[in-house]
Structure formats: C-alpha cells, structure tokens
Amino acid sequence: MDELIFWIAIALAIDLVAGDPRWMPHPVRLIGKAAVALEGALTRRFGRGRLPGACLTALVVGGAYLAAWAMLFTAGQIDGRLAAGLSVYFLYASLAARDLDRHGSKVFRALKEKNIQDARRRLALIVGRDTAHLGEKEMVRATVESVAEGTVDGVLSPLFFAALGGPPLAMAYKAANTLDSMLGHRSEEYLKFGWAAARLDDALNFVPARLARLLYPAAAFVCGLSPAECWRISVRDGGKSPSPNAAISEAALAGALGIQVGGTNLYRGVPEARPHLGDMLREPEPGDIRRAVLWLYASTALGFVFFSGMRAFLLLIS
C-alpha cells in the first residue's frame, strides 16, 4: 500500500472514532484566529474591497500549505516516525465526518424527544440561517442540507486533496474552506471582501463535487435508499443553486430520500429564496436525519476507496 494512503486510512479511522474533541488543539482554530487578525490589519489600512480580501485569502491559504510543509520537512529531518505522526494529525484535522454525525444526531435526538427549543439551539450551531422560528419539518430539511453539503467540503474534498497532494494540500484546502465560512457571506460587509475566499472555495470543490456525484447512487444503494432517484435528481437539480457545488450533494440526497429541500430561509431576519431540489414524494421526518448520516458514512467509505484508486492510477502512469 502507498504510504500516503496508509496515513489517510489511519487519519480517517481516528476521525470516525474520535471526531474533533474540543480540548485538542486544532489547526482550523489557528487558521480562524490568523484570519481574524489579518482581517483587522488589512481592513484598517486598505478597506474592505476585493483586493485586500484576495490578499488575506492568499496569505491564509498559502500560509497553511507552507506551514504544514515546513513542519513535516523539519519533523522528517528529526525522525521519520515523527513526520508520519504529524502527517496523520494534519490529515485527521482536515476531516469532519464524525462531527457532522454528532451535530446532526443531536438535532435528531432533540426532535425525537419533541424538544423543539433544544433542536433549534442545536441546529443553530451548524447552519447560518435563523432557526428560532423553524418547525420540525424545516429543521429536518436544514439538517439534511447541512449533512449533504458537509459530505463534500468536510469529507470528500479533503480526501481528494489529501490523495492528490498529501497533508499540506489537505490543510490548504481546509484553510480555504474555513475562510469561505468566515468571509463568504453576501452581506454588505463581506460582499467584496469575501469574494476571493468564496470563489476559491467554489473552484476547489468543483472537481470533487462532480466526482462525488458518481459515488452517491452507490451510497444510496448501500443505505437502502433510491440510487436511481439519487442520480436523476442530482443531474436534474444539481445546477439550480447559486452554489455550483453544494446543490449536487443536496439534490442527490434529496432524491435518495424522496423529499424536497431548498426554499426560503431567513438570515438575520432577511428572507432569501433558494431553489427547490428534489420531488416531495413525502414530507421530511426526523428519521431522514439518521438516513442522511448513514449516507454520509457510506459516501465517506466509497470516497476513500475511489480516491485511493485515483492516487494509485496517477502513480502508475507517472
């Protein structure tokens, strides 16, 4: 087995078992703090235009890559085992399958217990929309959308970039994705300043999202969902959203479940209409969250196999 694939397998296993313990130092938190500090320094001096935002994006993403590379190089000079352990740590830090499960499952349990207020509070931790007014069906829809989107940017894209360029590239992707979540808003404050971060995240997820479309029907089959509808709806509705990538996963999962996602969301009290994805063959129910999580895990396993094979093929022809 290729050494890098072995490291990725270990990192994925750790993520599936441990998730992201809050007590453990995490590179993403350091990336977030660096972005906040740079944002303050750049905006005070240069304003909130596209150029300062692009500079911040280049500094944070490039810095994440160079820092990971430098640390691995230094560790390799000291002891190969230290470099291997650090590689596994960076790869593990780029993955978020277990955390997606934990957050989604907390909303599911609150809904099953009919604790609507707790479900709204749990949901607010994973979505940007206002949750205070949402009923059960809307909370199920929001959670399913979050799991679907996270399947790409929290799992499959990191696996893709890890297989392509190892831990430094995986960390660079994670930095770009983190910046998009921090700056890629359509508010007046970030419309220009966050433009580069949002466009970079779209560009980086473009190929992984379309490769993932090939995996989703198989994941649906493994979970006892509808692979045919998963594929059909992902093709029919995958291009409807303003995001060129998230809608593919959301449409695929909606088709597999036989529900409809999308619609009008409130962001700080301002309504924003999103295209409907999928056919409403039935109403969303709390059990759809558990089915979505199973689909996430099936997609993760298939993604690991697929991207490992991709790496093996690239090594064979290189």
mmCIF file of C-alpha atoms in Angstrom:
data_model
loop_
_atom_site.group_PDB
_atom_site.id
_atom_site.type_symbol
_atom_site.label_atom_id
_atom_site.label_comp_id
_atom_site.label_asym_id
_atom_site.label_seq_id
_atom_site.Cartn_x
_atom_site.Cartn_y
_atom_site.Cartn_z
ATOM 1 C CA MET A 1 0.000 0.000 0.000
ATOM 2 C CA ASP A 2 1.167 3.531 -0.776
ATOM 3 C CA GLU A 3 2.436 5.213 2.392
ATOM 4 C CA LEU A 4 0.193 8.253 1.977
ATOM 5 C CA ILE A 5 -2.924 6.107 1.537
ATOM 6 C CA PHE A 6 -1.986 4.249 4.708
ATOM 7 C CA TRP A 7 -1.735 7.570 6.562
ATOM 8 C CA ILE A 8 -5.089 8.713 5.169
ATOM 9 C CA ALA A 9 -6.698 5.442 6.269
ATOM 10 C CA ILE A 10 -5.402 5.914 9.821
ATOM 11 C CA ALA A 11 -6.493 9.569 9.877
ATOM 12 C CA LEU A 12 -9.961 8.638 8.652
ATOM 13 C CA ALA A 13 -10.258 5.905 11.276
ATOM 14 C CA ILE A 14 -9.291 8.371 14.031
ATOM 15 C CA ASP A 15 -11.850 10.890 12.785
ATOM 16 C CA LEU A 16 -14.605 8.270 12.693
ATOM 17 C CA VAL A 17 -13.808 7.185 16.254
ATOM 18 C CA ALA A 18 -12.851 10.445 17.966
ATOM 19 C CA GLY A 19 -14.253 13.290 15.889
ATOM 20 C CA ASP A 20 -12.961 16.687 16.988
ATOM 21 C CA PRO A 21 -12.548 16.835 20.795
ATOM 22 C CA ARG A 22 -12.800 20.460 21.876
ATOM 23 C CA TRP A 23 -9.872 20.100 24.274
ATOM 24 C CA MET A 24 -7.469 19.114 21.488
ATOM 25 C CA PRO A 25 -5.507 21.826 19.616
ATOM 26 C CA HIS A 26 -6.848 22.045 16.073
ATOM 27 C CA PRO A 27 -5.247 23.732 13.034
ATOM 28 C CA VAL A 28 -8.616 25.084 11.897
ATOM 29 C CA ARG A 29 -8.913 27.141 15.073
ATOM 30 C CA LEU A 30 -5.441 28.571 14.473
ATOM 31 C CA ILE A 31 -6.404 29.325 10.874
ATOM 32 C CA GLY A 32 -9.519 31.122 12.091
ATOM 33 C CA LYS A 33 -7.549 33.227 14.584
ATOM 34 C CA ALA A 34 -4.983 34.130 11.937
ATOM 35 C CA ALA A 35 -7.760 35.148 9.538
ATOM 36 C CA VAL A 36 -9.403 37.368 12.150
ATOM 37 C CA ALA A 37 -6.093 39.082 12.958
ATOM 38 C CA LEU A 38 -5.257 39.616 9.281
ATOM 39 C CA GLU A 39 -8.749 40.874 8.514
ATOM 40 C CA GLY A 40 -8.432 43.548 11.164
ATOM 41 C CA ALA A 41 -4.990 44.630 9.981
ATOM 42 C CA LEU A 42 -5.849 44.679 6.273
ATOM 43 C CA THR A 43 -9.239 46.364 6.540
ATOM 44 C CA ARG A 44 -7.942 49.118 8.812
ATOM 45 C CA ARG A 45 -5.261 50.003 6.273
ATOM 46 C CA PHE A 46 -6.814 49.125 2.904
ATOM 47 C CA GLY A 47 -10.586 48.924 3.429
ATOM 48 C CA ARG A 48 -12.977 46.086 2.585
ATOM 49 C CA GLY A 49 -12.527 45.797 -1.161
ATOM 50 C CA ARG A 50 -11.773 42.726 -3.252
ATOM 51 C CA LEU A 51 -8.001 43.240 -3.335
ATOM 52 C CA PRO A 52 -7.488 43.213 0.463
ATOM 53 C CA GLY A 53 -9.795 40.184 0.654
ATOM 54 C CA ALA A 54 -7.781 38.419 -2.033
ATOM 55 C CA CYS A 55 -4.552 39.208 -0.178
ATOM 56 C CA LEU A 56 -5.962 37.758 3.035
ATOM 57 C CA THR A 57 -7.085 34.629 1.183
ATOM 58 C CA ALA A 58 -3.673 34.136 -0.423
ATOM 59 C CA LEU A 59 -1.850 34.698 2.867
ATOM 60 C CA VAL A 60 -4.010 32.308 4.888
ATOM 61 C CA VAL A 61 -4.296 29.516 2.311
ATOM 62 C CA GLY A 62 -0.680 29.787 1.186
ATOM 63 C CA GLY A 63 0.434 30.091 4.794
ATOM 64 C CA ALA A 64 -1.443 26.923 5.770
ATOM 65 C CA TYR A 65 0.240 24.993 2.962
ATOM 66 C CA LEU A 66 3.732 26.316 3.727
ATOM 67 C CA ALA A 67 3.374 25.847 7.482
ATOM 68 C CA ALA A 68 2.275 22.226 7.096
ATOM 69 C CA TRP A 69 5.059 21.549 4.577
ATOM 70 C CA ALA A 70 7.724 23.186 6.759
ATOM 71 C CA MET A 71 6.628 21.318 9.878
ATOM 72 C CA LEU A 72 6.628 17.992 8.036
ATOM 73 C CA PHE A 73 10.033 18.702 6.476
ATOM 74 C CA THR A 74 11.516 19.629 9.866
ATOM 75 C CA ALA A 75 9.957 16.587 11.525
ATOM 76 C CA GLY A 76 11.382 14.390 8.772
ATOM 77 C CA GLN A 77 14.861 15.683 9.496
ATOM 78 C CA ILE A 78 14.449 14.689 13.136
ATOM 79 C CA ASP A 79 12.699 11.310 12.841
ATOM 80 C CA GLY A 80 10.623 9.706 10.101
ATOM 81 C CA ARG A 81 8.145 8.441 12.692
ATOM 82 C CA LEU A 82 7.561 11.981 13.921
ATOM 83 C CA ALA A 83 6.857 13.100 10.339
ATOM 84 C CA ALA A 84 4.455 10.181 9.854
ATOM 85 C CA GLY A 85 2.588 11.024 13.056
ATOM 86 C CA LEU A 86 2.364 14.684 12.113
ATOM 87 C CA SER A 87 1.119 13.735 8.647
ATOM 88 C CA VAL A 88 -1.660 11.639 10.164
ATOM 89 C CA TYR A 89 -2.563 14.506 12.505
ATOM 90 C CA PHE A 90 -2.869 17.037 9.666
ATOM 91 C CA LEU A 91 -4.923 14.610 7.582
ATOM 92 C CA TYR A 92 -7.178 13.814 10.539
ATOM 93 C CA ALA A 93 -7.642 17.535 11.213
ATOM 94 C CA SER A 94 -8.873 18.067 7.653
ATOM 95 C CA LEU A 95 -11.757 15.567 8.048
ATOM 96 C CA ALA A 96 -15.115 16.119 9.739
ATOM 97 C CA ALA A 97 -17.314 13.048 9.183
ATOM 98 C CA ARG A 98 -17.827 12.234 12.858
ATOM 99 C CA ASP A 99 -18.563 15.848 13.761
ATOM 100 C CA LEU A 100 -21.222 16.034 11.043
ATOM 101 C CA ASP A 101 -22.761 12.924 12.559
ATOM 102 C CA ARG A 102 -22.614 14.327 16.096
ATOM 103 C CA HIS A 103 -24.202 17.651 15.229
ATOM 104 C CA GLY A 104 -26.900 16.118 13.051
ATOM 105 C CA SER A 105 -27.666 13.399 15.582
ATOM 106 C CA LYS A 106 -28.110 15.952 18.370
ATOM 107 C CA VAL A 107 -30.809 17.690 16.311
ATOM 108 C CA PHE A 108 -32.374 14.282 15.588
ATOM 109 C CA ARG A 109 -32.496 13.301 19.272
ATOM 110 C CA ALA A 110 -33.995 16.643 20.291
ATOM 111 C CA LEU A 111 -36.715 16.284 17.639
ATOM 112 C CA LYS A 112 -37.444 12.696 18.680
ATOM 113 C CA GLU A 113 -37.877 13.924 22.243
ATOM 114 C CA LYS A 114 -40.155 16.727 20.955
ATOM 115 C CA ASN A 115 -37.802 19.281 22.468
ATOM 116 C CA ILE A 116 -38.221 21.895 19.758
ATOM 117 C CA GLN A 117 -36.282 24.635 21.552
ATOM 118 C CA ASP A 118 -33.263 22.398 22.063
ATOM 119 C CA ALA A 119 -33.450 21.231 18.431
ATOM 120 C CA ARG A 120 -33.424 24.863 17.271
ATOM 121 C CA ARG A 121 -30.446 25.602 19.507
ATOM 122 C CA ARG A 122 -28.540 22.563 18.217
ATOM 123 C CA LEU A 123 -29.356 23.415 14.613
ATOM 124 C CA ALA A 124 -28.118 26.989 15.028
ATOM 125 C CA LEU A 125 -24.629 25.580 15.646
ATOM 126 C CA ILE A 126 -24.396 24.075 12.150
ATOM 127 C CA VAL A 127 -26.370 26.406 9.850
ATOM 128 C CA GLY A 128 -26.191 30.119 9.134
ATOM 129 C CA ARG A 129 -29.937 30.681 8.808
ATOM 130 C CA ASP A 130 -32.211 31.875 11.601
ATOM 131 C CA THR A 131 -33.615 28.899 13.495
ATOM 132 C CA ALA A 132 -35.801 30.488 16.187
ATOM 133 C CA HIS A 133 -38.970 30.213 14.076
ATOM 134 C CA LEU A 134 -38.425 26.797 12.463
ATOM 135 C CA GLY A 135 -40.788 23.875 12.912
ATOM 136 C CA GLU A 136 -39.909 20.181 12.792
ATOM 137 C CA LYS A 137 -40.036 19.714 9.013
ATOM 138 C CA GLU A 138 -37.949 22.819 8.341
ATOM 139 C CA MET A 139 -35.361 21.715 10.895
ATOM 140 C CA VAL A 140 -35.145 18.288 9.270
ATOM 141 C CA ARG A 141 -34.689 19.970 5.887
ATOM 142 C CA ALA A 142 -31.959 22.262 7.223
ATOM 143 C CA THR A 143 -30.098 19.391 8.878
ATOM 144 C CA VAL A 144 -30.273 17.207 5.785
ATOM 145 C CA GLU A 145 -28.944 20.108 3.686
ATOM 146 C CA SER A 146 -26.091 20.645 6.157
ATOM 147 C CA VAL A 147 -25.103 16.963 6.158
ATOM 148 C CA ALA A 148 -25.252 16.851 2.358
ATOM 149 C CA GLU A 149 -23.066 19.941 1.917
ATOM 150 C CA GLY A 150 -20.673 18.764 4.620
ATOM 151 C CA THR A 151 -20.251 15.425 2.873
ATOM 152 C CA VAL A 152 -18.301 17.277 0.186
ATOM 153 C CA ASP A 153 -16.444 20.062 1.965
ATOM 154 C CA GLY A 154 -15.990 18.197 5.251
ATOM 155 C CA VAL A 155 -15.010 14.770 3.917
ATOM 156 C CA LEU A 156 -14.772 14.085 0.186
ATOM 157 C CA SER A 157 -12.891 17.219 -0.858
ATOM 158 C CA PRO A 158 -10.290 16.789 1.929
ATOM 159 C CA LEU A 159 -9.865 13.142 0.872
ATOM 160 C CA PHE A 160 -9.435 14.242 -2.758
ATOM 161 C CA PHE A 161 -6.769 16.843 -1.974
ATOM 162 C CA ALA A 162 -5.038 14.565 0.533
ATOM 163 C CA ALA A 163 -4.739 11.847 -2.122
ATOM 164 C CA LEU A 164 -3.575 14.435 -4.663
ATOM 165 C CA GLY A 165 -1.031 16.380 -2.637
ATOM 166 C CA GLY A 166 -0.739 14.934 0.853
ATOM 167 C CA PRO A 167 -1.197 16.741 4.188
ATOM 168 C CA PRO A 168 -0.035 20.219 3.024
ATOM 169 C CA LEU A 169 -2.615 20.346 0.230
ATOM 170 C CA ALA A 170 -5.317 18.981 2.529
ATOM 171 C CA MET A 171 -4.558 21.745 5.031
ATOM 172 C CA ALA A 172 -4.541 24.395 2.301
ATOM 173 C CA TYR A 173 -7.998 23.203 1.220
ATOM 174 C CA LYS A 174 -9.194 23.272 4.826
ATOM 175 C CA ALA A 175 -7.934 26.840 5.170
ATOM 176 C CA ALA A 176 -9.817 27.887 2.023
ATOM 177 C CA ASN A 177 -12.994 26.216 3.244
ATOM 178 C CA THR A 178 -12.657 27.843 6.662
ATOM 179 C CA LEU A 179 -12.198 31.269 5.071
ATOM 180 C CA ASP A 180 -15.301 30.743 2.944
ATOM 181 C CA SER A 181 -17.365 30.010 6.063
ATOM 182 C CA MET A 182 -15.955 33.131 7.739
ATOM 183 C CA LEU A 183 -15.914 35.608 4.849
ATOM 184 C CA GLY A 184 -18.008 34.190 2.022
ATOM 185 C CA HIS A 185 -21.252 35.901 3.043
ATOM 186 C CA ARG A 186 -23.447 38.010 0.823
ATOM 187 C CA SER A 187 -23.797 40.699 3.448
ATOM 188 C CA GLU A 188 -22.740 44.235 2.583
ATOM 189 C CA GLU A 189 -19.721 43.853 4.870
ATOM 190 C CA TYR A 190 -18.324 40.814 3.061
ATOM 191 C CA LEU A 191 -19.746 41.049 -0.440
ATOM 192 C CA LYS A 192 -16.451 42.397 -1.828
ATOM 193 C CA PHE A 193 -14.000 41.477 0.920
ATOM 194 C CA GLY A 194 -15.092 37.828 0.969
ATOM 195 C CA TRP A 195 -15.332 37.485 -2.815
ATOM 196 C CA ALA A 196 -11.942 35.807 -3.295
ATOM 197 C CA ALA A 197 -12.492 33.348 -0.448
ATOM 198 C CA ALA A 198 -15.903 32.342 -1.809
ATOM 199 C CA ARG A 199 -14.669 31.957 -5.397
ATOM 200 C CA LEU A 200 -11.612 29.956 -4.323
ATOM 201 C CA ASP A 201 -13.770 27.585 -2.297
ATOM 202 C CA ASP A 202 -16.095 27.143 -5.292
ATOM 203 C CA ALA A 203 -13.136 26.408 -7.566
ATOM 204 C CA LEU A 204 -11.521 23.918 -5.190
ATOM 205 C CA ASN A 205 -14.758 21.988 -4.655
ATOM 206 C CA PHE A 206 -15.710 21.929 -8.341
ATOM 207 C CA VAL A 207 -13.986 18.667 -9.312
ATOM 208 C CA PRO A 208 -14.543 16.759 -6.027
ATOM 209 C CA ALA A 209 -18.259 17.624 -6.060
ATOM 210 C CA ARG A 210 -18.659 16.174 -9.556
ATOM 211 C CA LEU A 211 -16.632 13.074 -8.780
ATOM 212 C CA ALA A 212 -18.777 12.630 -5.678
ATOM 213 C CA ARG A 213 -21.894 12.580 -7.863
ATOM 214 C CA LEU A 214 -20.619 9.268 -9.253
ATOM 215 C CA LEU A 215 -20.429 7.822 -5.725
ATOM 216 C CA TYR A 216 -23.743 8.991 -4.319
ATOM 217 C CA PRO A 217 -26.055 6.447 -6.014
ATOM 218 C CA ALA A 218 -23.870 3.608 -4.713
ATOM 219 C CA ALA A 219 -24.015 5.149 -1.233
ATOM 220 C CA ALA A 220 -27.804 5.355 -1.537
ATOM 221 C CA PHE A 221 -27.947 1.681 -2.534
ATOM 222 C CA VAL A 222 -25.819 0.664 0.461
ATOM 223 C CA CYS A 223 -28.178 2.594 2.779
ATOM 224 C CA GLY A 224 -31.364 1.116 1.304
ATOM 225 C CA LEU A 225 -32.347 4.407 -0.341
ATOM 226 C CA SER A 226 -33.106 5.058 -4.015
ATOM 227 C CA PRO A 227 -29.946 5.077 -6.186
ATOM 228 C CA ALA A 228 -31.927 5.830 -9.363
ATOM 229 C CA GLU A 229 -33.618 8.912 -7.878
ATOM 230 C CA CYS A 230 -30.346 9.936 -6.246
ATOM 231 C CA TRP A 231 -28.712 10.109 -9.675
ATOM 232 C CA ARG A 232 -31.696 11.554 -11.524
ATOM 233 C CA ILE A 233 -32.308 14.404 -9.111
ATOM 234 C CA SER A 234 -28.597 15.224 -8.780
ATOM 235 C CA VAL A 235 -28.410 15.640 -12.562
ATOM 236 C CA ARG A 236 -31.737 17.472 -12.898
ATOM 237 C CA ASP A 237 -31.402 19.845 -9.928
ATOM 238 C CA GLY A 238 -27.661 19.888 -9.206
ATOM 239 C CA GLY A 239 -27.140 23.098 -11.174
ATOM 240 C CA LYS A 240 -30.021 25.099 -9.759
ATOM 241 C CA SER A 241 -28.382 26.593 -6.695
ATOM 242 C CA PRO A 242 -26.236 29.768 -6.683
ATOM 243 C CA SER A 243 -23.510 27.486 -5.306
ATOM 244 C CA PRO A 244 -22.019 25.449 -8.156
ATOM 245 C CA ASN A 245 -21.191 22.550 -5.839
ATOM 246 C CA ALA A 246 -23.422 22.245 -2.771
ATOM 247 C CA ALA A 247 -26.584 21.689 -4.804
ATOM 248 C CA ILE A 248 -25.168 18.498 -6.314
ATOM 249 C CA SER A 249 -24.937 16.824 -2.906
ATOM 250 C CA GLU A 250 -28.169 18.334 -1.619
ATOM 251 C CA ALA A 251 -30.084 17.249 -4.728
ATOM 252 C CA ALA A 252 -28.536 13.762 -4.635
ATOM 253 C CA LEU A 253 -29.514 13.217 -1.009
ATOM 254 C CA ALA A 254 -32.988 14.699 -1.525
ATOM 255 C CA GLY A 255 -33.526 12.300 -4.419
ATOM 256 C CA ALA A 256 -32.247 9.333 -2.435
ATOM 257 C CA LEU A 257 -34.606 10.185 0.453
ATOM 258 C CA GLY A 258 -37.596 11.102 -1.718
ATOM 259 C CA ILE A 259 -38.011 14.540 -0.135
ATOM 260 C CA GLN A 260 -37.615 18.130 -1.265
ATOM 261 C CA VAL A 261 -35.057 20.571 0.116
ATOM 262 C CA GLY A 262 -34.473 24.238 -0.573
ATOM 263 C CA GLY A 263 -36.967 27.061 -0.197
ATOM 264 C CA THR A 264 -36.933 30.357 1.673
ATOM 265 C CA ASN A 265 -34.534 30.826 4.585
ATOM 266 C CA LEU A 266 -34.142 33.784 6.913
ATOM 267 C CA TYR A 267 -30.688 35.233 7.510
ATOM 268 C CA ARG A 268 -30.689 37.849 10.286
ATOM 269 C CA GLY A 269 -34.349 38.381 9.562
ATOM 270 C CA VAL A 270 -33.844 38.859 5.825
ATOM 271 C CA PRO A 271 -35.575 36.236 3.632
ATOM 272 C CA GLU A 272 -33.524 34.538 0.933
ATOM 273 C CA ALA A 273 -35.173 32.217 -1.574
ATOM 274 C CA ARG A 274 -33.279 29.078 -2.581
ATOM 275 C CA PRO A 275 -34.336 26.792 -5.456
ATOM 276 C CA HIS A 276 -36.267 23.676 -4.540
ATOM 277 C CA LEU A 277 -34.261 20.497 -5.078
ATOM 278 C CA GLY A 278 -35.918 17.094 -5.364
ATOM 279 C CA ASP A 279 -39.529 15.950 -5.574
ATOM 280 C CA MET A 280 -41.725 15.991 -2.498
ATOM 281 C CA LEU A 281 -42.778 12.351 -2.608
ATOM 282 C CA ARG A 282 -43.385 12.632 1.138
ATOM 283 C CA GLU A 283 -42.885 15.099 3.987
ATOM 284 C CA PRO A 284 -39.492 15.255 5.719
ATOM 285 C CA GLU A 285 -39.358 13.424 9.059
ATOM 286 C CA PRO A 286 -36.716 13.219 11.836
ATOM 287 C CA GLY A 287 -35.649 9.754 10.654
ATOM 288 C CA ASP A 288 -34.337 11.399 7.482
ATOM 289 C CA ILE A 289 -31.504 12.875 9.550
ATOM 290 C CA ARG A 290 -30.327 9.399 10.559
ATOM 291 C CA ARG A 291 -30.622 8.221 6.956
ATOM 292 C CA ALA A 292 -28.602 11.238 5.832
ATOM 293 C CA VAL A 293 -25.853 10.399 8.329
ATOM 294 C CA LEU A 294 -25.725 6.782 7.115
ATOM 295 C CA TRP A 295 -25.461 8.131 3.549
ATOM 296 C CA LEU A 296 -22.606 10.359 4.715
ATOM 297 C CA TYR A 297 -20.695 7.383 6.105
ATOM 298 C CA ALA A 298 -21.326 5.267 3.002
ATOM 299 C CA SER A 299 -20.139 8.139 0.802
ATOM 300 C CA THR A 300 -17.050 8.520 3.014
ATOM 301 C CA ALA A 301 -16.089 4.842 2.655
ATOM 302 C CA LEU A 302 -16.679 4.893 -1.096
ATOM 303 C CA GLY A 303 -14.771 8.159 -1.418
ATOM 304 C CA PHE A 304 -11.753 6.720 0.369
ATOM 305 C CA VAL A 305 -11.704 3.717 -1.975
ATOM 306 C CA PHE A 306 -12.265 5.878 -5.061
ATOM 307 C CA PHE A 307 -9.613 8.486 -4.278
ATOM 308 C CA SER A 308 -7.139 5.809 -3.195
ATOM 309 C CA GLY A 309 -7.652 4.186 -6.573
ATOM 310 C CA MET A 310 -7.230 7.567 -8.258
ATOM 311 C CA ARG A 311 -3.900 8.061 -6.494
ATOM 312 C CA ALA A 312 -2.744 4.548 -7.397
ATOM 313 C CA PHE A 313 -3.580 5.204 -11.048
ATOM 314 C CA LEU A 314 -1.740 8.534 -11.074
ATOM 315 C CA LEU A 315 1.313 6.898 -9.531
ATOM 316 C CA LEU A 316 1.134 4.102 -12.094
ATOM 317 C CA ILE A 317 1.148 6.442 -15.086
ATOM 318 C CA SER A 318 3.644 8.949 -13.664
#
